[in-house]
């Protein structure tokens, strides 16, 4: 008996984290239940990985016992990797019941990549299921700890904090060296997966076509989301090529890359001995000869089948549970009738030449994304594509008139289509995303239909006149809530087996009696045989003989009153339904369970479930990263079991995330916030420099309580608006608060434009990091000068972000050498920096050309004789755009540029055919220059520290390095006098009176009072989580510490990395005697320094008191870069 339920577990994470070893270890632990080859008696060495490297795609199917019933579990590794291209990646992740997000416990970088890469992939895929944070290779971490080295590892506490913050179901650890830890992880994952599986029926039906986000609601931005989806659909459609057979095929490169095998990808090829060992069933080949007709090759971990080609007489071939990527050799078996290629790594259904008379094909549990074209298989009778990633049915089956059985269960199909007039007897579409059964009407010979575990709300498409032979129907685990949906089924004369429970209507009283009354021909319902006694009871409930008994009673006892003594009647059932559901025969779209699932804590509700809490945490983090095109949605959810409402306890974190992410629209809906919470929200809108302009509070009861005060204090002048429908306000007030004015619309457009402008500026700055890192390495403080850098003629000095000194030097060169290297007879000449003419004979000119080519090769250019700009771009590393603009649009023109050759001589390059060092600065000259620069830096630091740090005794607080660094950026190189703080629009905390805090204590004041201490403070990058501060409470009372917007943190030395500016207000609760770590959003101050890399920071005594500057990163750059230019 095949299990009815199937859970899908996806694994994602960086390559090399150990996911494949994890799966192989579980295959060993699970034993025979997984099928396929086993690693019997595997030795777990302490020096070598216990399993060999796995292929690029790893798919494992196991059968486990959950709740006393068998359940199939499918594990998919590498769903985020290069072989899973969109939209297949989205399908795989969104279809997962649980996802394991993996990192190595001895690699903090892999954990950082989860935040930067893998969680955004999960969010964008539409995945609504739970996910677990899985730390792999924990044995490596423990070995390093045993050796006394704890650096470069991720502790269990750090992993748990990460999982809690980002909404993971749980944090788990394992090592393939310890199989019991692998089993514990799988057990926890399956517990999460089965919890989600049981609730999936609550999802609304998905629209057909490309994947849609499940989280959109009916708010004012719904049209924006639909427009976005429409554009994405058009883009996807543009990439699809129409086929002459009427079937759509995507670009072939994706599957070609997967199916192409080299020696490394084919470690386990089929051998002749294996073929002979698998032969059986001697019989007639059809040519009056006898031969073996069957070959079983399952579970051998095969990666290719080339050795099968000579066995042309085979009629039955079983190659299931291997690692096959294609079936091309099967095309040589022209007599093949039955093929089982299930549980492999196939990504296409048409991956082999069609045999002449193939009758049955099993490609279940592969990685097929499209149904494909099956017309060439004219005699195909059974097709099993269960457990793949198919979204659309396409037209590929329209020509298969002999097809009798089609299994498309456990896919991602949203619509039954293109099965017109097929002679199907059995159709299995269980565990898909169907919303109805439209499309089965043309299957007039259909006898069995399995549509279990979908999102079906109606079965009205089933009509006896269309499919009169229907005998077996499974619609359990759907969203059918009305008993009248079964009325049409009474006309099916042959319907005998019916599976209905669970559905919302399962809550109706006396359900079996109601169903049997409507469908008296049933022999079995929900696997329970219908007995004669049950039929009699049903007739009794519905009074089949009541009138007859009344007539007999009255004829025999005319003077007595007839009393109906039935314990349950049709009238009593109707009364119970009215009492429980308010209507007859309808429990509502979700029934009692769905209504209970939608409740949340706060306002007297129960605590949130783990799924609800995970959804809330993920929405918070998505808001931190800007939400969905500037919209943060805490009101619309895809199903009741994920629904929640925001409360006063949530509001501070919601506002913090909205401010950090630059969110423009916040959807709270019927939030359970108090009047105090609403006042805080309006104050946040009015006073914060954030980009938030619209809040949706439709249905929130606190709005009516605030009444006129809301209108009087609302910041209409900023273009803000709030939706207050169904809040108890007068319609005129609702319209006023919507603020549908031209100014409000312009305000929204301005903040959206600023968001895009800032994102573009940040993107440009990030592309400059390589060049900025080189500059930081050249001039950072150290004991001795670093190796000489390239001269200004080198392409490295023309990269974006560091090109200005080179451009200035070229202009100086052209002032005295307008034509570059000038030809004078058979030689060349330039005027050098000293004003002397320097001749260059033919040999030296040739050597200079060779030096130029060596310089370009050192940069990374390969095609040194390209004819077009495109050739120049593709010849290895791309030359900087400013370099090409200065010396020629093509690489050929660059090599022949007299301007570049002359500029090289101007910069001191010595012509040489071999020595490349001449394109770098002279060591003695460079060392002298470096020391002079360091001395200037020291003079600036001494002045600034004397002016701003002398007398300060608070650990972790200093300001001198900030002023010296910004003065350096503002001064010409021949000046070493620091600028005053007012030059940068800074205000000193100790010299000013900032607005009084409504609650808590300012960080500077708490430090001065010795109430708290800064344990550590570091900076990493900029933006979200760029500032990490660790505070310790030094008193016996709980404290609330405020870090106000505009607060500045400085680098502790001349590292030429970013100082960071806090852009929003933070409120940190620090319990008595404890230590708290807080991550904050920080703007970087200038564009010419590299990013911080876990750099130690000091809290400065300065702040920027200008909210208009704190609106975005681009505005901060504009402000300070303007100041720097003014100073120079």
mmCIF file with all atom_site columns, N, CA, C and O in Angstrom, residues 190-206:
data_model
loop_
_atom_site.group_PDB
_atom_site.id
_atom_site.type_symbol
_atom_site.label_atom_id
_atom_site.label_alt_id
_atom_site.label_comp_id
_atom_site.label_asym_id
_atom_site.label_entity_id
_atom_site.label_seq_id
_atom_site.pdbx_PDB_ins_code
_atom_site.Cartn_x
_atom_site.Cartn_y
_atom_site.Cartn_z
_atom_site.occupancy
_atom_site.B_iso_or_equiv
_atom_site.pdbx_formal_charge
_atom_site.auth_seq_id
_atom_site.auth_comp_id
_atom_site.auth_asym_id
_atom_site.auth_atom_id
_atom_site.pdbx_PDB_model_num
ATOM 1  N N  . UNK A 1 190 ? 10.283 16.856 10.342 1.00 0.00 ? 190 UNK A N  1
ATOM 2  C CA . UNK A 1 190 ? 9.024  16.196 10.003 1.00 0.00 ? 190 UNK A CA 1
ATOM 3  C C  . UNK A 1 190 ? 7.903  16.652 10.926 1.00 0.00 ? 190 UNK A C  1
ATOM 4  O O  . UNK A 1 190 ? 6.741  16.754 10.498 1.00 0.00 ? 190 UNK A O  1
ATOM 5  N N  . UNK A 1 191 ? 8.226  16.937 12.176 1.00 0.00 ? 191 UNK A N  1
ATOM 6  C CA . UNK A 1 191 ? 7.202  17.471 13.084 1.00 0.00 ? 191 UNK A CA 1
ATOM 7  C C  . UNK A 1 191 ? 6.694  18.818 12.583 1.00 0.00 ? 191 UNK A C  1
ATOM 8  O O  . UNK A 1 191 ? 5.487  19.095 12.617 1.00 0.00 ? 191 UNK A O  1
ATOM 9  N N  . UNK A 1 192 ? 7.612  19.668 12.100 1.00 0.00 ? 192 UNK A N  1
ATOM 10 C CA . UNK A 1 192 ? 7.199  20.946 11.534 1.00 0.00 ? 192 UNK A CA 1
ATOM 11 C C  . UNK A 1 192 ? 6.431  20.744 10.237 1.00 0.00 ? 192 UNK A C  1
ATOM 12 O O  . UNK A 1 192 ? 5.401  21.393 9.997  1.00 0.00 ? 192 UNK A O  1
ATOM 13 N N  . UNK A 1 193 ? 6.923  19.841 9.390  1.00 0.00 ? 193 UNK A N  1
ATOM 14 C CA . UNK A 1 193 ? 6.291  19.612 8.096  1.00 0.00 ? 193 UNK A CA 1
ATOM 15 C C  . UNK A 1 193 ? 4.888  19.059 8.208  1.00 0.00 ? 193 UNK A C  1
ATOM 16 O O  . UNK A 1 193 ? 3.978  19.493 7.491  1.00 0.00 ? 193 UNK A O  1
ATOM 17 N N  . UNK A 1 194 ? 4.668  18.116 9.117  1.00 0.00 ? 194 UNK A N  1
ATOM 18 C CA . UNK A 1 194 ? 3.334  17.525 9.243  1.00 0.00 ? 194 UNK A CA 1
ATOM 19 C C  . UNK A 1 194 ? 2.363  18.525 9.857  1.00 0.00 ? 194 UNK A C  1
ATOM 20 O O  . UNK A 1 194 ? 1.161  18.524 9.544  1.00 0.00 ? 194 UNK A O  1
ATOM 21 N N  . UNK A 1 195 ? 2.855  19.409 10.719 1.00 0.00 ? 195 UNK A N  1
ATOM 22 C CA . UNK A 1 195 ? 2.000  20.472 11.258 1.00 0.00 ? 195 UNK A CA 1
ATOM 23 C C  . UNK A 1 195 ? 1.516  21.383 10.144 1.00 0.00 ? 195 UNK A C  1
ATOM 24 O O  . UNK A 1 195 ? 0.326  21.737 10.074 1.00 0.00 ? 195 UNK A O  1
ATOM 25 N N  . UNK A 1 196 ? 2.407  21.748 9.266  1.00 0.00 ? 196 UNK A N  1
ATOM 26 C CA . UNK A 1 196 ? 2.041  22.589 8.125  1.00 0.00 ? 196 UNK A CA 1
ATOM 27 C C  . UNK A 1 196 ? 1.136  21.838 7.158  1.00 0.00 ? 196 UNK A C  1
ATOM 28 O O  . UNK A 1 196 ? 0.157  22.394 6.633  1.00 0.00 ? 196 UNK A O  1
ATOM 29 N N  . UNK A 1 197 ? 1.444  20.568 6.909  1.00 0.00 ? 197 UNK A N  1
ATOM 30 C CA . UNK A 1 197 ? 0.659  19.742 5.979  1.00 0.00 ? 197 UNK A CA 1
ATOM 31 C C  . UNK A 1 197 ? -0.802 19.680 6.403  1.00 0.00 ? 197 UNK A C  1
ATOM 32 O O  . UNK A 1 197 ? -1.706 19.794 5.582  1.00 0.00 ? 197 UNK A O  1
ATOM 33 N N  . UNK A 1 198 ? -1.045 19.532 7.706  1.00 0.00 ? 198 UNK A N  1
ATOM 34 C CA . UNK A 1 198 ? -2.415 19.411 8.196  1.00 0.00 ? 198 UNK A CA 1
ATOM 35 C C  . UNK A 1 198 ? -3.200 20.719 8.033  1.00 0.00 ? 198 UNK A C  1
ATOM 36 O O  . UNK A 1 198 ? -4.427 20.705 8.052  1.00 0.00 ? 198 UNK A O  1
ATOM 37 N N  . UNK A 1 199 ? -2.496 21.837 7.907  1.00 0.00 ? 199 UNK A N  1
ATOM 38 C CA . UNK A 1 199 ? -3.172 23.128 7.798  1.00 0.00 ? 199 UNK A CA 1
ATOM 39 C C  . UNK A 1 199 ? -3.253 23.631 6.361  1.00 0.00 ? 199 UNK A C  1
ATOM 40 O O  . UNK A 1 199 ? -3.904 24.647 6.109  1.00 0.00 ? 199 UNK A O  1
ATOM 41 N N  . UNK A 1 200 ? -2.629 22.957 5.423  1.00 0.00 ? 200 UNK A N  1
ATOM 42 C CA . UNK A 1 200 ? -2.540 23.475 4.057  1.00 0.00 ? 200 UNK A CA 1
ATOM 43 C C  . UNK A 1 200 ? -3.893 23.671 3.396  1.00 0.00 ? 200 UNK A C  1
ATOM 44 O O  . UNK A 1 200 ? -4.036 24.514 2.518  1.00 0.00 ? 200 UNK A O  1
ATOM 45 N N  . UNK A 1 201 ? -4.886 22.891 3.794  1.00 0.00 ? 201 UNK A N  1
ATOM 46 C CA . UNK A 1 201 ? -6.198 23.005 3.168  1.00 0.00 ? 201 UNK A CA 1
ATOM 47 C C  . UNK A 1 201 ? -6.792 24.403 3.325  1.00 0.00 ? 201 UNK A C  1
ATOM 48 O O  . UNK A 1 201 ? -7.682 24.797 2.567  1.00 0.00 ? 201 UNK A O  1
ATOM 49 N N  . UNK A 1 202 ? -6.292 25.181 4.298  1.00 0.00 ? 202 UNK A N  1
ATOM 50 C CA . UNK A 1 202 ? -6.855 26.507 4.538  1.00 0.00 ? 202 UNK A CA 1
ATOM 51 C C  . UNK A 1 202 ? -6.414 27.547 3.506  1.00 0.00 ? 202 UNK A C  1
ATOM 52 O O  . UNK A 1 202 ? -6.969 28.646 3.462  1.00 0.00 ? 202 UNK A O  1
ATOM 53 N N  . UNK A 1 203 ? -5.414 27.220 2.682  1.00 0.00 ? 203 UNK A N  1
ATOM 54 C CA . UNK A 1 203 ? -4.974 28.188 1.690  1.00 0.00 ? 203 UNK A CA 1
ATOM 55 C C  . UNK A 1 203 ? -6.074 28.452 0.674  1.00 0.00 ? 203 UNK A C  1
ATOM 56 O O  . UNK A 1 203 ? -6.805 27.555 0.281  1.00 0.00 ? 203 UNK A O  1
ATOM 57 N N  . UNK A 1 204 ? -6.155 29.685 0.239  1.00 0.00 ? 204 UNK A N  1
ATOM 58 C CA . UNK A 1 204 ? -7.070 30.017 -0.840 1.00 0.00 ? 204 UNK A CA 1
ATOM 59 C C  . UNK A 1 204 ? -6.559 29.409 -2.139 1.00 0.00 ? 204 UNK A C  1
ATOM 60 O O  . UNK A 1 204 ? -5.353 29.234 -2.312 1.00 0.00 ? 204 UNK A O  1
ATOM 61 N N  . UNK A 1 205 ? -7.478 29.079 -3.059 1.00 0.00 ? 205 UNK A N  1
ATOM 62 C CA . UNK A 1 205 ? -7.026 28.521 -4.346 1.00 0.00 ? 205 UNK A CA 1
ATOM 63 C C  . UNK A 1 205 ? -6.083 29.484 -5.042 1.00 0.00 ? 205 UNK A C  1
ATOM 64 O O  . UNK A 1 205 ? -6.314 30.691 -5.081 1.00 0.00 ? 205 UNK A O  1
ATOM 65 N N  . UNK A 1 206 ? -5.009 28.929 -5.601 1.00 0.00 ? 206 UNK A N  1
ATOM 66 C CA . UNK A 1 206 ? -4.041 29.758 -6.308 1.00 0.00 ? 206 UNK A CA 1
ATOM 67 C C  . UNK A 1 206 ? -4.509 29.993 -7.731 1.00 0.00 ? 206 UNK A C  1
ATOM 68 O O  . UNK A 1 206 ? -5.069 29.114 -8.365 1.00 0.00 ? 206 UNK A O  1
#
